[in-house]
Coordinates of C-alpha atoms and ligand atoms in Angstrom, one line a residue:
M22 CA -7.8 -5.8 31.3
I23 CA -6.6 -9.2 32.0
A24 CA -4.7 -9.5 35.2
A25 CA -1.8 -11.7 34.2
G26 CA 0.7 -12.0 36.9
S27 CA -1.1 -9.5 39.1
G28 CA -3.7 -9.8 41.8
E29 CA -3.5 -12.0 44.9
G30 CA -5.6 -15.1 45.5
S31 CA -7.2 -15.6 48.9
A32 CA -4.3 -18.0 49.9
G33 CA -1.8 -15.3 49.0
R34 CA -0.9 -17.0 45.7
A35 CA -1.2 -15.1 42.4
A36 CA -4.6 -15.7 40.9
P37 CA -4.5 -17.3 37.5
P38 CA -5.3 -14.8 34.8
P39 CA -8.8 -15.2 33.4
T40 CA -9.2 -16.9 30.1
L41 CA -9.7 -14.5 27.3
D42 CA -12.3 -15.1 24.6
A43 CA -9.8 -14.0 22.0
L44 CA -6.2 -13.0 21.9
I45 CA -4.9 -11.1 18.9
V46 CA -1.2 -10.9 17.9
G47 CA -0.3 -7.6 16.4
A48 CA -1.7 -4.1 16.4
G49 CA -1.4 -3.0 12.8
F50 CA -4.3 -2.5 10.4
S51 CA -5.7 -6.0 11.0
G52 CA -5.2 -6.3 14.8
L53 CA -6.8 -2.9 15.5
Y54 CA -9.9 -3.7 13.5
Q55 CA -10.2 -7.3 14.8
L56 CA -10.1 -5.9 18.4
Y57 CA -12.8 -3.4 17.6
C58 CA -15.0 -6.1 16.0
L59 CA -14.7 -8.7 18.7
R60 CA -14.8 -6.3 21.6
D61 CA -17.3 -3.7 20.5
R62 CA -19.5 -5.6 18.2
L63 CA -19.5 -9.0 19.9
G64 CA -18.7 -7.9 23.5
L65 CA -16.0 -10.4 23.9
S66 CA -13.0 -10.2 26.3
V67 CA -10.1 -9.5 23.9
E68 CA -6.5 -8.5 24.3
V69 CA -3.9 -7.6 21.7
L70 CA -0.3 -8.3 22.2
E71 CA 2.1 -6.1 20.2
A72 CA 5.9 -6.3 20.1
A73 CA 6.4 -2.6 19.3
D74 CA 5.7 0.2 21.7
G75 CA 3.0 1.7 19.5
V76 CA 0.3 0.7 17.0
G77 CA 0.9 0.6 13.3
G78 CA 2.5 -2.7 12.4
T79 CA 4.2 -2.4 9.0
W80 CA 3.9 1.4 9.3
Y81 CA 5.4 1.4 12.7
W82 CA 8.6 -0.4 11.5
N83 CA 9.1 0.9 7.9
R84 CA 10.3 4.4 8.5
Y85 CA 13.0 4.4 5.8
P86 CA 13.5 7.5 3.6
G87 CA 10.7 7.8 1.0
A88 CA 8.5 5.2 2.7
R89 CA 5.1 5.7 1.2
C90 CA 2.2 3.4 0.3
D91 CA 1.6 2.4 -3.3
S92 CA -2.2 2.4 -2.9
E93 CA -3.9 5.7 -3.2
S94 CA -4.7 7.2 0.1
H95 CA -8.5 7.4 -0.2
T96 CA -8.5 3.7 -0.7
Y97 CA -5.8 2.8 1.9
C98 CA -8.0 3.1 4.9
Y99 CA -10.8 1.4 6.8
T100 CA -14.3 1.7 5.4
F101 CA -16.2 0.2 8.3
S102 CA -17.0 3.6 9.9
K103 CA -18.8 6.3 8.0
E104 CA -17.8 8.8 10.7
L105 CA -14.1 7.9 10.4
L106 CA -14.3 8.2 6.6
Q107 CA -15.8 11.7 6.9
E108 CA -13.5 13.1 9.5
W109 CA -10.1 11.9 8.3
E110 CA -8.3 14.0 5.6
W111 CA -5.5 12.5 3.6
T112 CA -3.1 15.1 2.2
E113 CA -1.4 13.4 -0.8
R114 CA -2.3 11.0 -3.5
Y115 CA -0.2 8.3 -1.8
P116 CA 0.1 8.5 1.9
A117 CA 3.6 8.7 3.4
Q118 CA 4.5 6.5 6.3
P119 CA 4.2 9.2 9.0
E120 CA 0.7 10.1 7.8
I121 CA -0.5 6.4 7.8
L122 CA 1.0 6.0 11.3
R123 CA -0.9 9.2 12.4
Y124 CA -4.1 7.7 10.9
L125 CA -3.7 4.4 12.8
N126 CA -3.0 6.2 16.0
H127 CA -6.1 8.3 15.4
V128 CA -8.1 5.1 14.9
A129 CA -6.7 3.6 18.1
D130 CA -7.7 6.7 20.1
R131 CA -11.0 7.3 18.4
F132 CA -12.3 3.7 19.1
D133 CA -10.5 3.6 22.5
L134 CA -8.5 0.6 21.5
R135 CA -5.3 1.1 23.5
R136 CA -6.8 -0.1 26.8
N137 CA -6.8 -3.6 25.4
I138 CA -3.4 -3.5 23.7
R139 CA -0.2 -4.5 25.5
F140 CA 2.8 -3.0 23.9
N141 CA 6.4 -4.2 24.1
T142 CA 5.0 -7.7 24.3
R143 CA 6.1 -10.3 21.8
V144 CA 4.4 -13.6 21.6
T145 CA 7.0 -16.3 21.6
A146 CA 4.9 -19.5 21.8
A147 CA 1.2 -20.5 21.5
H148 CA 0.3 -24.1 22.3
Y149 CA -3.1 -25.6 21.9
D150 CA -4.4 -27.6 24.9
E151 CA -6.9 -30.1 23.5
V152 CA -8.4 -31.2 26.8
A153 CA -9.2 -27.6 27.8
N154 CA -9.8 -26.5 24.2
L155 CA -7.7 -23.4 24.9
W156 CA -4.6 -21.8 23.5
R157 CA -1.8 -21.2 26.0
V158 CA 0.3 -18.3 24.9
T159 CA 3.7 -17.3 26.2
T160 CA 5.3 -13.9 25.8
G161 CA 8.9 -12.8 25.6
Q162 CA 8.7 -11.7 29.3
G163 CA 7.5 -15.2 30.3
E164 CA 3.9 -14.2 30.9
R165 CA 1.3 -16.9 30.2
L166 CA -2.1 -16.2 28.9
T167 CA -5.0 -18.4 27.9
T168 CA -7.5 -17.8 25.2
K169 CA -10.2 -19.6 23.4
F170 CA -9.5 -18.0 20.0
L171 CA -6.1 -17.1 18.8
I172 CA -6.0 -14.7 15.9
T173 CA -2.7 -13.7 14.2
A174 CA -2.7 -10.2 12.8
V175 CA 1.0 -10.2 12.2
G176 CA 1.2 -8.7 8.7
C177 CA 2.5 -10.2 5.5
L178 CA 5.8 -8.2 5.3
S179 CA 7.0 -8.0 8.8
T180 CA 10.0 -10.3 9.2
A181 CA 13.0 -8.4 7.9
N182 CA 15.2 -10.4 5.5
V183 CA 18.9 -9.5 6.1
P184 CA 20.9 -11.6 3.8
R185 CA 23.6 -13.6 5.3
I186 CA 26.6 -12.0 3.6
P187 CA 29.9 -13.1 5.0
G188 CA 31.7 -10.3 6.9
L189 CA 28.7 -8.2 7.9
E190 CA 29.8 -8.3 11.5
T191 CA 33.2 -6.8 10.5
F192 CA 31.8 -3.7 8.8
R193 CA 33.1 -0.6 10.5
G194 CA 30.3 1.7 9.3
R195 CA 26.6 1.5 10.1
W196 CA 24.0 -0.7 8.5
Y197 CA 20.2 -0.7 8.6
H198 CA 17.4 -2.8 7.2
T199 CA 14.6 -0.6 5.8
G200 CA 12.0 -2.5 7.7
Q201 CA 13.7 -1.8 11.1
W202 CA 14.6 1.8 10.5
P203 CA 15.7 3.9 13.5
H204 CA 13.0 6.2 14.8
G205 CA 15.3 9.2 14.8
G206 CA 16.1 8.7 11.1
V207 CA 19.6 8.4 9.6
D208 CA 21.7 11.3 8.6
F209 CA 23.3 10.5 5.2
T210 CA 25.0 13.9 4.9
G211 CA 28.6 13.6 3.6
K212 CA 28.3 9.7 3.7
R213 CA 29.1 7.1 1.1
V214 CA 26.1 4.9 1.1
G215 CA 25.6 1.4 -0.4
Q216 CA 22.0 0.2 -1.0
I217 CA 21.4 -3.5 -1.6
G218 CA 18.0 -4.2 -3.2
T219 CA 15.8 -2.7 -5.9
G220 CA 12.3 -3.8 -5.0
S221 CA 9.5 -1.5 -4.1
T222 CA 11.4 -0.3 -1.1
G223 CA 14.7 0.3 -2.7
I224 CA 13.1 2.1 -5.6
Q225 CA 11.5 4.5 -3.1
S226 CA 14.5 5.0 -0.9
A227 CA 17.3 5.5 -3.4
P228 CA 16.1 8.8 -4.8
V229 CA 15.7 10.3 -1.3
I230 CA 19.0 8.9 0.0
A231 CA 20.8 10.3 -3.1
E232 CA 19.6 13.8 -2.2
S233 CA 21.6 14.0 1.0
A234 CA 24.4 11.4 0.6
A235 CA 27.8 12.3 -0.7
H236 CA 27.6 9.2 -2.8
L237 CA 25.1 6.4 -3.3
T238 CA 26.0 3.0 -4.9
V239 CA 22.9 0.9 -5.7
F240 CA 23.6 -2.9 -5.8
Q241 CA 21.1 -4.4 -8.1
R242 CA 20.5 -8.2 -8.3
T243 CA 17.3 -8.2 -10.3
A244 CA 16.4 -5.3 -12.6
N245 CA 12.8 -4.1 -12.0
Y246 CA 10.1 -2.3 -13.8
S247 CA 8.7 0.8 -12.3
V248 CA 6.0 3.3 -13.3
P249 CA 6.0 6.9 -12.0
A250 CA 3.7 7.3 -8.9
R251 CA 2.9 10.9 -9.8
N252 CA 2.3 11.7 -6.2
A253 CA 0.8 15.2 -5.5
P254 CA -1.2 17.0 -2.8
L255 CA -4.9 16.2 -3.0
T256 CA -7.1 19.1 -4.1
P257 CA -10.1 20.2 -2.0
E258 CA -12.3 19.1 -4.9
F259 CA -11.0 15.6 -4.9
K260 CA -11.3 15.3 -1.1
R261 CA -14.9 16.5 -1.3
H262 CA -15.6 14.1 -4.2
V263 CA -14.3 11.2 -2.2
K264 CA -16.4 12.0 0.8
E265 CA -19.5 12.5 -1.3
T266 CA -19.1 9.3 -3.4
F267 CA -17.5 6.9 -1.0
P268 CA -20.2 4.2 -1.2
E269 CA -19.5 4.0 -5.0
I270 CA -15.7 4.0 -4.5
R271 CA -16.1 1.2 -2.0
R272 CA -18.3 -0.8 -4.4
L273 CA -15.6 -0.4 -7.0
M274 CA -12.9 -1.5 -4.6
N275 CA -14.9 -4.5 -3.4
G276 CA -15.8 -5.6 -6.9
N277 CA -12.2 -5.5 -8.2
P278 CA -9.8 -8.4 -8.2
N279 CA -7.1 -6.2 -6.6
G280 CA -9.1 -4.0 -4.2
H281 CA -8.2 -0.8 -5.8
A282 CA -10.6 1.9 -6.9
F283 CA -9.9 1.8 -10.6
V284 CA -11.6 0.0 -13.4
I285 CA -9.7 -2.7 -15.2
E286 CA -10.3 -2.2 -18.8
D287 CA -12.2 -5.0 -20.4
R288 CA -10.1 -5.2 -23.6
S289 CA -7.3 -7.3 -24.8
V290 CA -3.9 -5.9 -25.7
F291 CA -4.7 -7.3 -29.2
D292 CA -8.1 -5.6 -29.6
V293 CA -6.3 -2.4 -30.4
T294 CA -3.7 -1.3 -33.0
P295 CA 0.0 -0.9 -32.0
E296 CA -0.5 2.9 -32.3
Q297 CA -3.5 2.8 -30.1
R298 CA -1.7 0.6 -27.6
Q299 CA 1.2 3.0 -27.4
A300 CA -1.1 5.9 -26.8
I301 CA -2.9 3.9 -24.0
Y302 CA 0.4 3.1 -22.3
E303 CA 1.6 6.7 -22.7
A304 CA -1.6 7.9 -21.0
A305 CA -1.2 5.4 -18.2
W306 CA 2.5 6.4 -17.7
K307 CA 1.4 10.0 -17.5
R308 CA -1.3 9.2 -15.0
G309 CA 1.0 7.0 -13.0
G310 CA 0.5 4.4 -10.3
L311 CA -0.5 0.8 -10.1
Q312 CA -3.3 1.5 -12.5
F313 CA -0.9 0.9 -15.3
R314 CA -1.8 -2.8 -14.9
A315 CA -5.4 -2.0 -15.5
T316 CA -4.9 -0.8 -19.1
F317 CA -5.7 -4.2 -20.5
R318 CA -7.4 -7.2 -19.0
D319 CA -4.9 -9.8 -20.2
L320 CA -1.6 -8.1 -19.1
V321 CA -1.0 -10.6 -16.3
Q322 CA -2.5 -13.6 -18.1
S323 CA -0.9 -13.7 -21.6
K324 CA 2.9 -13.5 -22.1
A325 CA 2.4 -12.0 -25.6
A326 CA 0.2 -9.3 -24.1
N327 CA 2.6 -8.7 -21.3
D328 CA 5.6 -8.4 -23.7
T329 CA 4.0 -5.2 -25.1
A330 CA 3.9 -3.5 -21.7
A331 CA 7.3 -4.8 -20.8
E332 CA 8.8 -3.4 -24.0
F333 CA 7.1 0.0 -23.4
L334 CA 8.4 0.2 -19.8
K335 CA 11.9 -0.9 -20.8
G336 CA 11.8 1.8 -23.5
K337 CA 11.0 4.4 -20.8
I338 CA 14.1 3.3 -18.9
R339 CA 16.2 3.7 -22.1
E340 CA 14.7 7.2 -22.6
I341 CA 15.3 8.4 -19.1
V342 CA 18.7 7.0 -18.2
K343 CA 21.5 8.8 -20.0
D344 CA 24.5 6.5 -19.4
P345 CA 24.2 3.6 -21.9
K346 CA 25.9 1.1 -19.6
T347 CA 23.7 2.0 -16.6
E348 CA 20.6 2.0 -18.8
A349 CA 21.4 -1.4 -20.1
I350 CA 21.7 -2.9 -16.6
L351 CA 18.5 -1.2 -15.4
S352 CA 16.5 -2.4 -18.4
N353 CA 17.8 -5.9 -18.5
I354 CA 14.7 -7.2 -16.9
D355 CA 14.2 -11.0 -17.0
H356 CA 10.5 -11.5 -15.9
P357 CA 7.1 -10.4 -17.1
Y358 CA 5.8 -7.0 -16.0
A359 CA 3.9 -7.3 -12.7
A360 CA 4.9 -11.0 -12.2
K361 CA 6.8 -9.5 -9.2
R362 CA 5.2 -6.8 -7.2
P363 CA 5.3 -3.8 -9.6
P364 CA 6.9 -0.8 -7.9
I365 CA 5.9 2.8 -8.5
D366 CA 8.4 5.6 -8.0
T367 CA 9.3 9.2 -7.8
D368 CA 12.3 9.9 -10.0
Y369 CA 13.9 6.4 -9.5
F370 CA 15.4 6.0 -13.0
D371 CA 16.3 9.7 -13.2
T372 CA 18.3 9.2 -10.0
F373 CA 20.9 7.3 -12.0
N374 CA 21.6 10.5 -14.0
R375 CA 23.0 12.2 -10.8
R376 CA 26.7 12.5 -10.5
N377 CA 26.7 11.1 -7.0
V378 CA 24.9 7.8 -7.9
A379 CA 26.3 4.6 -9.3
L380 CA 24.8 1.2 -10.2
V381 CA 26.4 -2.2 -9.7
D382 CA 25.1 -5.2 -11.6
L383 CA 25.3 -8.1 -9.1
R384 CA 24.3 -10.5 -11.8
A385 CA 27.6 -9.8 -13.5
T386 CA 29.7 -9.2 -10.4
P387 CA 28.0 -10.8 -7.3
I388 CA 28.7 -9.6 -3.8
E389 CA 31.4 -11.8 -2.2
A390 CA 31.7 -10.3 1.2
I391 CA 31.2 -7.3 3.4
T392 CA 34.5 -6.1 4.5
P393 CA 35.4 -3.7 7.4
A394 CA 35.5 -0.9 4.7
G395 CA 32.5 -1.7 2.6
I396 CA 31.2 -4.2 0.0
R397 CA 33.4 -6.4 -2.1
T398 CA 32.0 -7.8 -5.3
S399 CA 33.8 -10.3 -7.6
D400 CA 35.0 -7.1 -9.4
K401 CA 36.2 -4.7 -6.7
E402 CA 35.7 -3.3 -3.3
Y403 CA 33.3 -0.3 -2.7
P404 CA 34.2 1.7 0.3
L405 CA 31.1 2.7 2.3
D406 CA 30.1 4.5 5.5
I407 CA 26.5 3.2 5.6
I408 CA 24.9 0.0 4.1
V409 CA 21.1 0.1 3.6
F410 CA 19.5 -3.3 3.2
A411 CA 16.4 -2.8 1.1
T412 CA 16.3 -6.6 0.9
G413 CA 12.7 -7.3 1.7
F414 CA 11.0 -9.7 4.0
D415 CA 10.5 -13.4 4.8
A416 CA 7.0 -12.7 3.5
L417 CA 3.7 -14.2 4.5
T418 CA 4.9 -17.0 6.6
G419 CA 8.0 -15.6 8.4
Q420 CA 6.3 -14.0 11.3
L421 CA 3.9 -16.9 11.8
L422 CA 6.7 -19.5 11.9
R423 CA 8.8 -17.4 14.2
M424 CA 6.3 -17.9 16.9
E425 CA 6.3 -21.4 18.2
I426 CA 2.7 -22.3 17.3
R427 CA 1.8 -25.8 18.2
G428 CA -1.6 -27.4 17.5
R429 CA -3.1 -30.7 18.4
D430 CA -0.7 -33.4 19.6
G431 CA 2.1 -30.8 19.8
L432 CA 2.3 -30.5 16.0
G433 CA 4.3 -27.4 15.2
L434 CA 3.1 -25.1 12.4
A435 CA 6.7 -25.1 11.1
E436 CA 6.4 -28.9 10.7
A437 CA 2.9 -28.8 9.2
W438 CA 4.3 -26.3 6.6
T439 CA 7.6 -27.9 5.8
A440 CA 6.7 -28.1 2.2
G441 CA 5.1 -24.6 2.2
P442 CA 2.0 -23.2 3.8
R443 CA -1.2 -25.3 3.7
N444 CA -4.5 -24.0 5.0
Y445 CA -8.1 -23.5 4.1
L446 CA -9.1 -20.2 2.6
G447 CA -5.9 -18.7 4.1
L448 CA -7.8 -18.6 7.4
Q449 CA -7.3 -21.9 9.2
V450 CA -5.0 -24.9 9.4
V451 CA -5.9 -28.5 10.0
G452 CA -4.7 -29.5 13.4
F453 CA -4.9 -26.0 14.8
P454 CA -8.4 -25.5 16.1
N455 CA -9.7 -22.0 16.8
L456 CA -6.6 -20.4 15.3
F457 CA -7.3 -17.8 12.6
T458 CA -4.7 -16.1 10.5
V459 CA -5.7 -12.7 9.2
T460 CA -4.4 -12.3 5.6
G461 CA -2.6 -15.6 5.9
P462 CA -1.0 -17.3 2.9
G463 CA -3.6 -18.8 0.6
S464 CA -5.7 -15.6 0.7
P465 CA -5.4 -12.6 -1.7
S466 CA -3.5 -10.5 0.9
V467 CA -0.5 -8.9 -0.8
L468 CA -2.1 -9.2 -4.3
C469 CA -4.9 -6.9 -3.0
N470 CA -5.0 -3.4 -1.6
M471 CA -4.3 -4.5 1.9
P472 CA -7.1 -2.8 3.9
V473 CA -9.7 -4.3 1.6
A474 CA -8.3 -7.8 2.2
I475 CA -8.0 -7.1 6.0
E476 CA -11.5 -5.8 6.4
Q477 CA -12.9 -8.9 4.6
H478 CA -10.9 -11.3 6.7
V479 CA -11.6 -9.6 10.0
E480 CA -15.3 -9.4 9.3
W481 CA -15.5 -13.1 8.2
I482 CA -13.7 -14.2 11.3
T483 CA -16.0 -12.0 13.5
D484 CA -19.1 -13.5 11.9
C485 CA -17.7 -17.0 12.3
I486 CA -17.0 -16.5 16.0
A487 CA -20.5 -14.9 16.4
H488 CA -22.0 -17.9 14.6
M489 CA -20.1 -20.3 16.9
R490 CA -21.3 -18.4 20.0
D491 CA -24.9 -18.4 18.8
H492 CA -24.8 -22.1 18.2
A493 CA -22.8 -23.1 21.3
I494 CA -20.0 -24.4 19.0
E495 CA -16.7 -24.6 20.9
R496 CA -14.2 -25.6 18.2
I497 CA -13.6 -25.0 14.5
E498 CA -11.0 -26.3 12.2
P499 CA -10.8 -27.2 8.5
R500 CA -11.5 -30.7 7.2
P501 CA -8.4 -32.1 5.5
E502 CA -10.1 -32.6 2.2
A503 CA -11.3 -28.9 2.2
M504 CA -7.8 -27.8 2.9
N505 CA -6.3 -30.0 0.1
S506 CA -8.8 -28.8 -2.4
W507 CA -8.2 -25.2 -1.4
I508 CA -4.4 -25.6 -2.0
E509 CA -5.2 -27.0 -5.4
Q510 CA -7.3 -23.9 -6.1
V511 CA -4.6 -21.6 -4.9
N512 CA -2.1 -23.3 -7.3
A513 CA -4.5 -23.3 -10.2
A514 CA -5.2 -19.6 -9.7
A515 CA -1.5 -18.8 -9.7
N516 CA -0.9 -21.0 -12.8
A517 CA -3.6 -19.2 -14.7
T518 CA -1.4 -16.0 -14.5
L519 CA 2.1 -15.1 -15.3
L520 CA 3.0 -14.6 -11.6
P521 CA 4.9 -17.9 -11.1
L522 CA 7.2 -17.0 -14.0
A523 CA 9.2 -14.6 -11.8
A524 CA 11.3 -17.4 -10.3
H525 CA 13.0 -15.1 -7.8
S526 CA 9.8 -13.5 -6.4
W527 CA 9.0 -13.3 -2.8
Y528 CA 5.4 -14.4 -3.7
L529 CA 7.2 -17.8 -4.2
G530 CA 9.4 -17.5 -1.1
A531 CA 12.4 -17.5 -3.5
N532 CA 14.1 -14.5 -1.8
V533 CA 14.8 -16.5 1.4
P534 CA 17.4 -19.3 1.1
G535 CA 15.9 -22.6 2.1
K536 CA 12.3 -21.5 2.0
P537 CA 10.0 -23.9 0.1
R538 CA 9.1 -22.5 -3.4
V539 CA 5.4 -22.4 -3.3
F540 CA 3.2 -19.6 -4.7
M541 CA 1.7 -18.3 -1.5
P542 CA -1.1 -15.7 -2.1
Y543 CA -4.4 -16.6 -3.7
A544 CA -4.2 -15.1 -7.2
G545 CA -7.9 -15.6 -8.2
G546 CA -8.8 -12.1 -7.3
M547 CA -10.3 -10.5 -4.2
A548 CA -13.9 -10.3 -5.5
R549 CA -13.9 -14.0 -6.4
Y550 CA -12.3 -14.9 -3.1
R551 CA -14.9 -12.8 -1.1
G552 CA -17.6 -14.7 -3.0
I553 CA -16.1 -18.1 -2.0
C554 CA -15.8 -17.1 1.6
N555 CA -19.4 -15.8 1.8
E556 CA -20.6 -19.0 0.1
V557 CA -18.7 -21.2 2.6
A558 CA -20.3 -19.3 5.5
T559 CA -23.8 -19.4 4.2
D560 CA -23.4 -23.0 3.4
G561 CA -23.0 -23.8 7.1
Y562 CA -19.2 -23.2 7.1
R563 CA -18.7 -25.8 4.5
G564 CA -15.3 -27.5 4.7
F565 CA -14.9 -26.7 8.4
A566 CA -15.5 -29.2 11.2
M567 CA -17.3 -27.6 14.1
S568 CA -17.9 -29.3 17.4
R569 CA -19.6 -28.5 20.7
Ligands
NA7_22 P1 11.5 -7.0 -2.2 O1 10.5 -6.7 -3.2 O2 11.6 -8.4 -1.7 O3 12.9 -6.5 -2.8 C1 14.1 -6.9 -2.2 C2 15.2 -6.5 -3.0 O4 16.4 -6.9 -2.4 C3 15.2 -7.2 -4.4 O5 15.7 -6.3 -5.3 C4 16.1 -8.4 -4.1 O6 16.7 -8.9 -5.3 C5 17.2 -7.8 -3.3 N1 17.9 -8.7 -2.5 C6 17.4 -9.6 -1.6 N2 18.4 -10.3 -1.1 C7 19.6 -10.0 -1.7 C8 20.9 -10.4 -1.7 N3 21.3 -11.4 -0.9 N4 21.8 -9.8 -2.5 C9 21.4 -8.8 -3.3 N5 20.1 -8.4 -3.4 C10 19.2 -8.9 -2.6 O7 11.3 -6.2 -0.8 P2 10.8 -4.7 -0.7 O8 11.1 -4.3 0.7 O9 11.4 -3.8 -1.8 O10 9.3 -4.7 -1.0 C11 8.5 -5.6 -0.2 C12 7.1 -5.3 -0.4 O11 6.7 -4.2 0.5 C13 6.7 -4.7 -1.7 O12 6.5 -5.6 -2.7 C14 5.4 -4.0 -1.4 O13 4.3 -4.9 -1.3 C15 5.7 -3.4 -0.1 P3 16.0 -10.2 -6.1 O14 14.8 -9.6 -6.7 O15 15.6 -11.1 -5.0 O16 17.0 -10.7 -6.9

């Protein structure tokens, strides 16, 4: 343990805490594995600082009703330890939040990670000291730590976006953001609930809230596609199959653009007849899950191809939802399928057939204010006891910019990124030596099954630090031309897809007022990205400046 603020020097003064080899910010999926790699594989002195009072990151905070991962459980896990893979048993096709949190706690205990994690400790600032070649880190409690490497493992979806709607402070009821949900849960019994937001989260929470609330009003700004998740308990046969064939499953995940364990069909939408296509979509609908995107290789590249899936999915909404007005609002979708993060659901559209659920179209009647009694749109006031903000996150950059990170010459990360995030491989920023960002913008991150993206980044960073140690290299940072060229590649990869066409997507930062509109994740696919990172490393860390 580092001894910050403790210990007495011989002259009675507090001894300065020893400089760490590495300081990691965040104890979620990435921070835990990064700690394990640097401490147990490289033998470095490492500490993790974590704002929460437990491990889990995203899964510590997102405890809202229906919170569940959209990746299938047997792929939503670490793959670095054969023993861990063999001993852990998932219970359902998609893991629910409590189960993922149990898993991450198990990992923390199994690898004895807690002794190097300081909980309830938020990093407020990190300044690079060029003379000493060290990062000086300050916490919310005013502690100061120094470290050679600073590694952010802060998650991509961790800064809650609570829209600034006038009057929120006057609301007499209770309000909650799904990403900051109370640990004891919320009792909706007998309550009139308003939910703002119909992204992946809102689509999961609405059906569950509707079960216990007296009444639920869903306030929809942008209509969204959704495919049934078809969640179910895992059978003993499937569990055995996963354990027996995991190396193959892992190969499939690592070879895929999206890190999932399903094959993306190598056929165009237009290679088949309309009848065959319909049958393929029907089968994918029945099977459920994110796999729907894998039915054809060109769904996210060609608008004409995408239109066929979009029409199929809108048709399903029309089939399920009985009230014609509600059905029309829900199926009035203005962007290509999967151009925004495609949700999967359990009974989402069917929820609107319940007598205690109503839908409000915010495109037609925008919210004007929150009043003491509820929400007022341009049309009328909706009296509410509870407001649920399922309004998403300041994604990918929010958490990084919230810390005051300053690099060489006092340059702030927020200043360096005024026009949007700029880095090399999503890993490092010019002017910020020895700072690594796990699943930073400019890497596949949220376009990939997250644990796959995380393991690749953590292992790359670990290998890089090992290389530096072995070659007595003290400092690494990208060369400006490498960073500029990477940004061009990130833009080109996005523009080769339909993803930038969803103008209001959080991939573009469009959900946060004032945020620069830049397509942030690398859309060229995880497998290709992994290849690029490996090549860069084997080519002597091409594009990075390393100095002794
Ligand atoms: P998302 O996907 O960002 O969804 C947020 C939803 O909230 C979306 O429907 C937004 O509408 C809506 N929203 C946001 N701000 C407002 C305001 N001011 N008024 C009305 N409606 C608003 O967040 P999620 O938490 O659902 O999902 C995040 C990711 O977590 C998900 O993609 C998975 O990767 C896991 P909009 O579409 O912006 O018009």
